[in-house]
Amino acid sequence: MSFDLVVCGRAFVDGQIKYSEIGISGGKISEVKSSIRGGEKRIDVPGGVILPGSVDPHVHFRDPGMTEKEDFLSGTAAAVHGGVTCVLDMPNTVPPVTDVGTVLEKKDRIRGRSYVDYGLFAAVTPGCNAGLMAPLVPGFKLFMGSTTGKILLNDDVEIRVALRDIFATGKRVSVHAEDDSMILKEPERDCRDHLRNRPVEAEINAMRRLSRFRGMSMNICHNTNAESVEMANDLGFTTEVTLHHLFFEPDRFSSSEYKVNPPIRNAAVRDKLYKAFIDGKISMFGSDHAPHTVSDKSQDFDSAPSGIPGVETTIPIVMNMVRKNAIPLSQAVSMGSETPAASFGMKKGKIGEGYDADLAVFDMRKFTDIDIRKLHSKAGHTPYGGWEAVFPETVIVGGEVQINGGEFCGDRTGKDVYGGNRS
């Protein structure tokens, strides 16, 4: 067999690290063996480990309509430098993605402007034509709690009707599960006030209301508390967690840099969430990459928008956790690659025959402190400045080398996974 590229080294294959030679043809993994002959080009990985590229199931690239904050070029540049080879972008842009027309317009705008593969979510709105949109999107996003954009849907009857049609298509629904009727609008001076206005009970009550959809294809985004995680698991839903909800709490991290929806919780709630994560009870990482400009975030707290950038830093921080034995590599791969890919119907997230040739090489000896000046998002800020991280040495997307030796060398070859598939 002829290969476009063969990647050789210690690789995470079938749940274990072993020397492998990975043959790539036409953007797909064609063979994984201990020895492969031939190949137009070979990459030998003398150190580190070859992993499946990560899938971030939750980013906000602000394209179109708010591109001063982020666009697909800058957002996917950040993603690929963080070892993320596929992103799923949320629909609360300007205009919001609510019908076939806005889906196709956004696809046209983004085509040829991405360094990684991608999918575009559609919003759950009353009367949305799920059948027509389903082939074009990875899933649908339900906003039960108010946040950036105006596509809130918090009426049980309207939710039930819309989700019935969506579930009939086989697509998954990702949910911002905060009961908007329990969110207060009182003035805020810091993250403690923001937490007061958006109490954990709003999340828990949203989960109670979603219990009627037991066993359906539903993903609960940015979980902030262990009780919601347990409820979601009991209902057969998948779950996401962000690093900011795992690490921050409002008494120590009170400025608008940490203002986000849902809010960072108090230390006791956060610690229980962290234990659920360590115990393997959460399905996947989602960065909820939500960039705003430095000037946006520098406003008084009440006026500053909610959102924390994270697509470039999430997986490198996770890999540093692996380096420090806080979590096993298998959990990092499961939560960062395998589960998000499988949950949204992609042939990604594993090093195996027939899967997309998306790979990332991490060398645990090469950890560094995060330097805000070297990040690629337009946001220009991060709460993780100075944190230890392991950034990828090599990143391959669809068989194309995008990062080599830690340096960018690629091009805008990312494909729309849902309408423009590689297969």
Coordinates of C-alpha atoms in Angstrom, one line a residue:
M1 CA 0.0 0.0 0.0
S2 CA 1.2 3.5 -0.8
F3 CA 1.1 6.1 2.0
D4 CA 1.2 9.9 1.8
L5 CA 2.8 10.0 5.3
V6 CA 4.0 7.5 7.9
V7 CA 4.4 8.7 11.5
C8 CA 6.6 6.5 13.7
G9 CA 7.0 6.5 17.5
R10 CA 5.4 5.7 20.8
A11 CA 1.7 6.1 20.3
F12 CA -1.5 5.7 22.3
V13 CA -3.2 2.8 20.5
D14 CA -6.0 0.6 21.9
G15 CA -5.6 2.1 25.4
Q16 CA -1.9 1.6 25.7
I17 CA 1.4 3.2 24.7
K18 CA 3.4 1.1 22.2
Y19 CA 5.8 1.7 19.4
S20 CA 3.7 2.1 16.2
E21 CA 4.0 3.1 12.6
I22 CA 0.9 5.0 11.4
G23 CA 0.3 5.0 7.7
I24 CA -1.8 7.9 6.4
S25 CA -3.5 8.1 3.0
G26 CA -5.9 10.7 1.7
G27 CA -6.3 12.3 5.1
K28 CA -7.2 9.0 6.8
I29 CA -5.3 6.5 8.9
S30 CA -4.8 3.5 6.6
E31 CA -2.6 1.2 8.8
V32 CA -1.3 1.0 12.3
K33 CA 1.4 -1.6 12.7
S34 CA 4.8 -2.2 14.4
S35 CA 6.5 -1.8 11.0
I36 CA 5.3 -0.2 7.7
R37 CA 7.3 -0.2 4.5
G38 CA 7.1 2.7 2.0
G39 CA 5.6 6.1 2.3
E40 CA 6.3 9.3 0.5
K41 CA 7.3 11.0 3.7
R42 CA 8.1 9.7 7.2
I43 CA 8.1 11.5 10.5
D44 CA 10.0 9.9 13.3
V45 CA 9.1 10.9 16.8
P46 CA 12.2 10.2 19.0
G47 CA 10.6 11.6 22.2
G48 CA 7.2 12.1 23.6
V49 CA 4.0 10.2 22.7
I50 CA 1.7 10.4 19.7
L51 CA -1.9 11.0 20.6
P52 CA -5.1 11.4 18.7
G53 CA -5.8 15.1 18.1
S54 CA -8.2 16.6 20.6
V55 CA -11.8 17.6 19.8
D56 CA -13.1 20.7 21.6
P57 CA -16.9 20.4 21.6
H58 CA -17.5 23.9 22.8
V59 CA -16.0 27.1 21.3
H60 CA -17.3 30.6 20.5
F61 CA -15.3 32.0 17.7
R62 CA -17.5 35.1 17.2
D63 CA -17.5 34.7 13.5
P64 CA -19.5 36.3 12.0
G65 CA -20.6 39.5 13.6
M66 CA -18.1 40.0 16.4
T67 CA -14.8 39.3 14.7
E68 CA -13.0 42.0 16.7
K69 CA -13.1 39.5 19.5
E70 CA -12.2 36.4 17.4
D71 CA -12.6 35.0 14.0
F72 CA -12.1 31.5 12.5
L73 CA -8.5 32.3 11.5
S74 CA -7.4 33.4 14.9
G75 CA -9.5 30.9 16.8
T76 CA -8.3 27.9 14.9
A77 CA -4.7 29.1 15.0
A78 CA -5.1 29.1 18.8
A79 CA -6.7 25.6 18.7
V80 CA -4.0 24.0 16.6
H81 CA -1.3 25.4 18.8
G82 CA -3.0 23.7 21.7
G83 CA -3.2 20.3 20.1
V84 CA -6.9 20.7 19.2
T85 CA -7.5 19.3 15.7
C86 CA -11.3 19.8 15.5
V87 CA -13.6 22.4 17.1
L88 CA -17.4 22.6 17.4
D89 CA -18.5 26.2 17.2
M90 CA -21.6 27.5 19.0
P91 CA -24.5 29.4 17.3
N92 CA -24.8 32.6 19.4
T93 CA -23.1 34.7 16.8
V94 CA -24.4 37.8 14.9
P95 CA -26.6 36.7 13.3
P96 CA -27.4 33.6 15.3
V97 CA -27.4 30.3 13.5
T98 CA -31.1 29.4 13.7
D99 CA -32.1 28.0 10.3
V100 CA -30.7 26.5 7.1
G101 CA -30.0 29.9 5.6
T102 CA -27.9 31.1 8.5
V103 CA -26.1 27.8 8.7
L104 CA -25.1 27.9 5.0
E105 CA -24.1 31.6 5.2
K106 CA -21.8 30.9 8.1
K107 CA -20.3 27.9 6.3
D108 CA -19.7 30.0 3.2
R109 CA -17.9 32.6 5.3
I110 CA -15.7 30.1 7.1
R111 CA -14.8 27.8 4.2
G112 CA -11.0 27.9 3.5
R113 CA -10.3 30.0 6.7
S114 CA -9.7 27.2 9.3
Y115 CA -6.5 25.5 10.4
V116 CA -8.4 22.6 12.0
D117 CA -11.5 20.7 11.1
Y118 CA -14.8 22.1 12.4
G119 CA -18.6 21.8 12.8
L120 CA -21.1 24.5 13.4
F121 CA -23.9 24.1 15.9
A122 CA -27.5 25.4 15.3
A123 CA -29.6 26.9 18.0
V124 CA -32.7 25.3 19.4
T125 CA -35.5 27.8 18.7
P126 CA -39.3 27.5 18.6
G127 CA -40.2 25.9 15.2
C128 CA -36.7 25.3 14.1
N129 CA -36.6 22.9 11.1
A130 CA -34.4 20.2 12.7
G131 CA -34.8 17.8 9.8
L132 CA -33.3 20.2 7.2
M133 CA -30.5 21.4 9.5
A134 CA -29.5 18.1 11.0
P135 CA -27.2 16.9 8.1
L136 CA -25.4 20.2 8.2
V137 CA -24.5 20.4 11.9
P138 CA -22.9 18.3 14.7
G139 CA -25.8 19.0 17.0
F140 CA -28.1 21.7 18.4
K141 CA -27.5 24.1 21.3
L142 CA -30.2 24.8 23.8
F143 CA -29.8 27.9 26.0
M144 CA -32.0 27.6 29.0
G145 CA -30.0 30.4 30.7
S146 CA -29.3 33.9 29.3
T147 CA -25.8 34.5 28.1
T148 CA -24.1 36.1 25.1
G149 CA -26.7 36.4 22.3
K150 CA -30.5 36.4 22.3
I151 CA -31.5 32.8 21.6
L152 CA -32.8 31.9 25.1
L153 CA -35.4 29.1 25.2
N154 CA -36.6 28.4 28.8
D155 CA -40.3 27.3 28.3
D156 CA -40.9 23.6 29.0
V157 CA -43.6 23.2 26.3
E158 CA -41.5 24.9 23.6
I159 CA -38.4 22.9 24.6
R160 CA -40.3 19.6 24.5
V161 CA -41.7 20.3 21.0
A162 CA -38.3 21.4 19.6
L163 CA -36.3 18.5 21.2
R164 CA -38.8 15.9 20.0
D165 CA -38.0 16.9 16.4
I166 CA -34.3 17.1 17.0
F167 CA -34.0 13.7 18.7
A168 CA -35.8 12.2 15.8
T169 CA -32.9 13.2 13.6
G170 CA -30.4 11.3 15.8
K171 CA -28.4 14.5 16.6
R172 CA -27.2 15.4 20.1
V173 CA -28.4 18.5 21.9
S174 CA -25.9 20.4 24.0
V175 CA -27.5 22.3 26.8
H176 CA -26.6 25.5 28.8
A177 CA -28.5 24.2 31.8
E178 CA -29.3 27.2 34.0
D179 CA -33.0 27.9 34.7
D180 CA -33.3 31.5 33.6
S181 CA -36.2 32.1 35.9
M182 CA -33.9 31.7 38.8
I183 CA -31.2 34.1 37.6
L184 CA -31.2 37.5 39.3
K185 CA -30.4 40.8 37.6
E186 CA -29.0 42.6 40.7
P187 CA -25.9 44.9 40.3
E188 CA -22.6 43.1 40.5
R189 CA -19.2 44.3 41.7
D190 CA -17.2 41.0 41.6
C191 CA -17.5 37.2 41.0
R192 CA -19.1 36.8 44.4
D193 CA -22.0 38.9 43.3
H194 CA -22.2 37.1 39.9
L195 CA -22.4 33.8 41.8
R196 CA -25.2 35.2 44.0
N197 CA -27.1 36.2 40.8
R198 CA -26.7 32.8 39.2
P199 CA -27.0 30.3 42.0
V200 CA -26.1 26.6 41.7
E201 CA -29.8 25.9 42.3
A202 CA -30.5 27.3 38.8
E203 CA -28.4 24.5 37.3
I204 CA -29.8 21.8 39.5
N205 CA -33.4 22.9 38.7
A206 CA -32.6 22.9 35.0
M207 CA -31.4 19.3 35.3
R208 CA -34.6 18.4 37.1
R209 CA -36.6 19.8 34.2
L210 CA -34.5 17.9 31.7
S211 CA -35.2 14.6 33.4
R212 CA -38.1 14.0 31.1
F213 CA -35.6 13.4 28.4
R214 CA -33.9 10.4 30.1
G215 CA -31.9 8.3 27.7
M216 CA -31.9 10.8 24.9
S217 CA -28.9 12.2 23.1
M218 CA -28.1 15.1 25.4
N219 CA -24.9 16.8 26.5
I220 CA -24.8 19.0 29.5
C221 CA -22.3 21.8 29.0
H222 CA -19.9 23.4 31.5
N223 CA -21.0 21.6 34.6
T224 CA -20.1 23.4 37.8
N225 CA -21.3 21.1 40.5
A226 CA -21.1 17.4 41.3
E227 CA -24.9 17.1 41.9
S228 CA -25.7 18.1 38.3
V229 CA -23.0 15.7 37.0
E230 CA -24.6 12.8 39.0
M231 CA -28.0 13.7 37.7
A232 CA -26.8 13.8 34.2
N233 CA -25.1 10.5 34.5
D234 CA -28.2 8.9 36.0
L235 CA -30.2 10.2 33.0
G236 CA -27.7 8.8 30.5
F237 CA -26.5 12.2 29.3
T238 CA -22.9 13.1 28.4
T239 CA -21.2 15.9 30.4
E240 CA -18.6 18.6 29.8
V241 CA -16.3 20.3 32.2
T242 CA -14.1 23.4 31.8
L243 CA -10.9 24.0 33.5
H244 CA -12.1 27.3 34.9
H245 CA -14.9 25.6 36.8
L246 CA -12.4 23.0 38.1
F247 CA -9.8 25.5 39.3
F248 CA -11.2 28.8 40.2
E249 CA -13.5 30.1 43.0
P250 CA -14.8 33.6 43.6
D251 CA -13.1 34.5 46.9
R252 CA -9.6 34.3 45.4
F253 CA -10.5 35.0 41.7
S254 CA -13.0 37.8 41.9
S255 CA -12.2 40.2 38.9
S256 CA -14.0 40.4 35.6
E257 CA -11.3 38.1 34.1
Y258 CA -13.1 35.3 35.8
K259 CA -16.7 36.4 35.0
V260 CA -18.3 33.6 33.1
N261 CA -21.7 31.9 32.6
P262 CA -22.4 29.7 34.5
P263 CA -20.2 31.3 37.2
I264 CA -17.3 29.9 39.0
R265 CA -18.6 28.4 42.3
N266 CA -17.4 28.6 45.9
A267 CA -14.5 26.4 47.0
A268 CA -16.7 23.7 48.5
V269 CA -18.8 23.2 45.4
R270 CA -15.7 23.4 43.2
D271 CA -13.8 20.8 45.2
K272 CA -16.7 18.3 44.9
L273 CA -16.8 18.9 41.1
Y274 CA -13.0 18.3 41.0
K275 CA -13.4 15.0 42.9
A276 CA -16.1 13.9 40.4
F277 CA -13.6 14.7 37.6
I278 CA -10.8 12.8 39.2
D279 CA -13.1 9.9 39.8
G280 CA -13.8 9.7 36.0
K281 CA -17.5 10.8 36.3
I282 CA -17.3 13.5 33.6
S283 CA -17.4 12.6 29.9
M284 CA -15.3 15.3 28.2
F285 CA -13.5 18.5 28.4
G286 CA -15.0 21.6 26.7
S287 CA -13.0 24.8 26.8
D288 CA -16.1 27.1 26.3
H289 CA -13.6 29.3 24.6
A290 CA -15.4 32.7 24.9
P291 CA -13.0 35.5 23.9
H292 CA -13.7 39.1 24.6
T293 CA -11.2 42.0 24.1
V294 CA -9.1 43.3 26.9
S295 CA -11.0 46.6 26.7
D296 CA -14.3 44.7 27.1
K297 CA -13.0 42.9 30.1
S298 CA -11.5 46.1 31.6
Q299 CA -14.9 47.7 32.0
D300 CA -16.5 47.9 35.5
F301 CA -17.6 44.4 36.5
D302 CA -21.3 44.8 35.9
S303 CA -20.7 46.0 32.3
A304 CA -17.9 43.5 31.5
P305 CA -19.1 40.6 29.3
S306 CA -19.0 37.0 30.6
G307 CA -16.5 34.6 29.0
I308 CA -13.1 33.0 29.4
P309 CA -10.8 32.0 26.5
G310 CA -9.3 28.5 26.7
V311 CA -9.1 26.6 23.4
E312 CA -5.2 27.0 23.3
T313 CA -4.5 26.3 26.9
T314 CA -7.0 23.5 28.0
I315 CA -5.2 20.5 26.6
P316 CA -1.7 21.7 27.4
I317 CA -2.7 22.2 31.0
V318 CA -4.4 18.8 31.0
M319 CA -1.2 17.2 29.6
N320 CA 0.7 18.9 32.5
M321 CA -1.7 17.2 34.9
V322 CA -0.8 13.9 33.2
R323 CA 2.9 14.8 33.6
K324 CA 2.4 15.4 37.3
N325 CA 0.3 12.2 37.7
A326 CA -2.8 14.1 38.7
I327 CA -4.8 12.1 36.0
P328 CA -3.8 9.1 33.8
L329 CA -3.1 9.6 30.2
S330 CA -6.0 7.3 29.3
Q331 CA -8.4 9.8 31.0
A332 CA -6.9 12.8 29.1
V333 CA -7.4 11.0 25.8
S334 CA -10.9 9.8 26.6
M335 CA -12.1 13.2 27.7
G336 CA -10.2 15.2 25.2
S337 CA -10.5 13.1 22.1
E338 CA -12.4 9.8 22.1
T339 CA -15.6 10.8 23.9
P340 CA -16.3 14.1 22.2
A341 CA -15.6 12.6 18.8
A342 CA -17.9 9.7 19.4
S343 CA -20.6 11.8 21.0
F344 CA -21.0 14.0 17.9
G345 CA -20.7 11.2 15.3
M346 CA -17.1 11.8 14.1
K347 CA -14.6 9.2 12.9
K348 CA -12.0 11.0 15.0
G349 CA -10.4 10.7 18.4
K350 CA -8.6 7.4 18.0
I351 CA -5.4 6.2 16.3
G352 CA -6.9 3.4 14.3
E353 CA -7.6 2.3 10.7
G354 CA -10.3 4.4 9.1
Y355 CA -10.1 7.3 11.5
D356 CA -9.2 10.8 10.4
A357 CA -5.4 11.3 10.5
D358 CA -5.5 13.9 13.3
L359 CA -2.5 13.5 15.6
A360 CA -0.7 15.5 18.3
V361 CA 2.7 14.7 19.8
F362 CA 3.4 15.7 23.4
D363 CA 6.8 15.5 25.0
M364 CA 6.3 15.6 28.8
R365 CA 9.9 16.7 29.3
K366 CA 9.1 20.0 27.5
F367 CA 6.8 21.8 29.9
T368 CA 6.8 25.5 30.1
D369 CA 5.0 28.4 31.7
I370 CA 2.1 29.9 29.7
D371 CA 3.1 33.2 28.2
I372 CA 0.1 35.4 27.3
R373 CA 2.2 37.2 24.6
K374 CA 2.6 33.9 22.7
L375 CA -1.0 32.9 22.6
H376 CA -2.9 33.2 19.3
S377 CA -6.4 34.3 20.2
K378 CA -7.5 37.9 19.5
A379 CA -8.6 38.1 23.1
G380 CA -5.1 38.9 24.3
H381 CA -5.7 37.8 27.8
T382 CA -6.0 34.5 29.8
P383 CA -6.4 33.6 33.5
Y384 CA -3.8 30.9 33.0
G385 CA -0.7 33.2 32.5
G386 CA 2.3 31.6 34.3
W387 CA 0.7 28.2 34.7
E388 CA 2.7 25.2 33.7
A389 CA 1.7 23.5 30.5
V390 CA 2.9 21.0 27.9
F391 CA 2.3 22.3 24.4
P392 CA 2.4 19.9 21.4
E393 CA 5.6 19.4 19.4
T394 CA 3.8 18.2 16.3
V395 CA 0.2 18.5 15.2
I396 CA -1.3 16.8 12.1
V397 CA -4.8 17.6 10.8
G398 CA -6.2 15.3 8.1
G399 CA -2.7 14.1 7.3
E400 CA -1.3 17.6 6.9
V401 CA 1.4 18.8 9.2
Q402 CA 0.4 22.0 10.9
I403 CA 2.9 22.2 13.8
N404 CA 6.4 20.8 13.6
G405 CA 9.0 21.1 16.3
G406 CA 6.6 23.4 18.2
E407 CA 6.5 25.8 15.3
F408 CA 3.6 26.5 13.0
C409 CA 4.2 25.3 9.4
G410 CA 0.7 24.6 8.1
D411 CA -2.1 26.2 6.1
R412 CA -5.8 26.7 6.2
T413 CA -6.7 23.1 5.3
G414 CA -9.3 22.5 7.9
K415 CA -12.6 20.9 6.6
D416 CA -16.2 21.2 7.6
V417 CA -16.9 17.7 9.1
Y418 CA -20.6 18.1 8.5
G419 CA -21.0 18.9 4.8
G420 CA -17.6 18.7 3.2
N421 CA -16.6 15.5 5.0
R422 CA -13.2 13.9 4.2
S423 CA -14.7 10.5 3.7

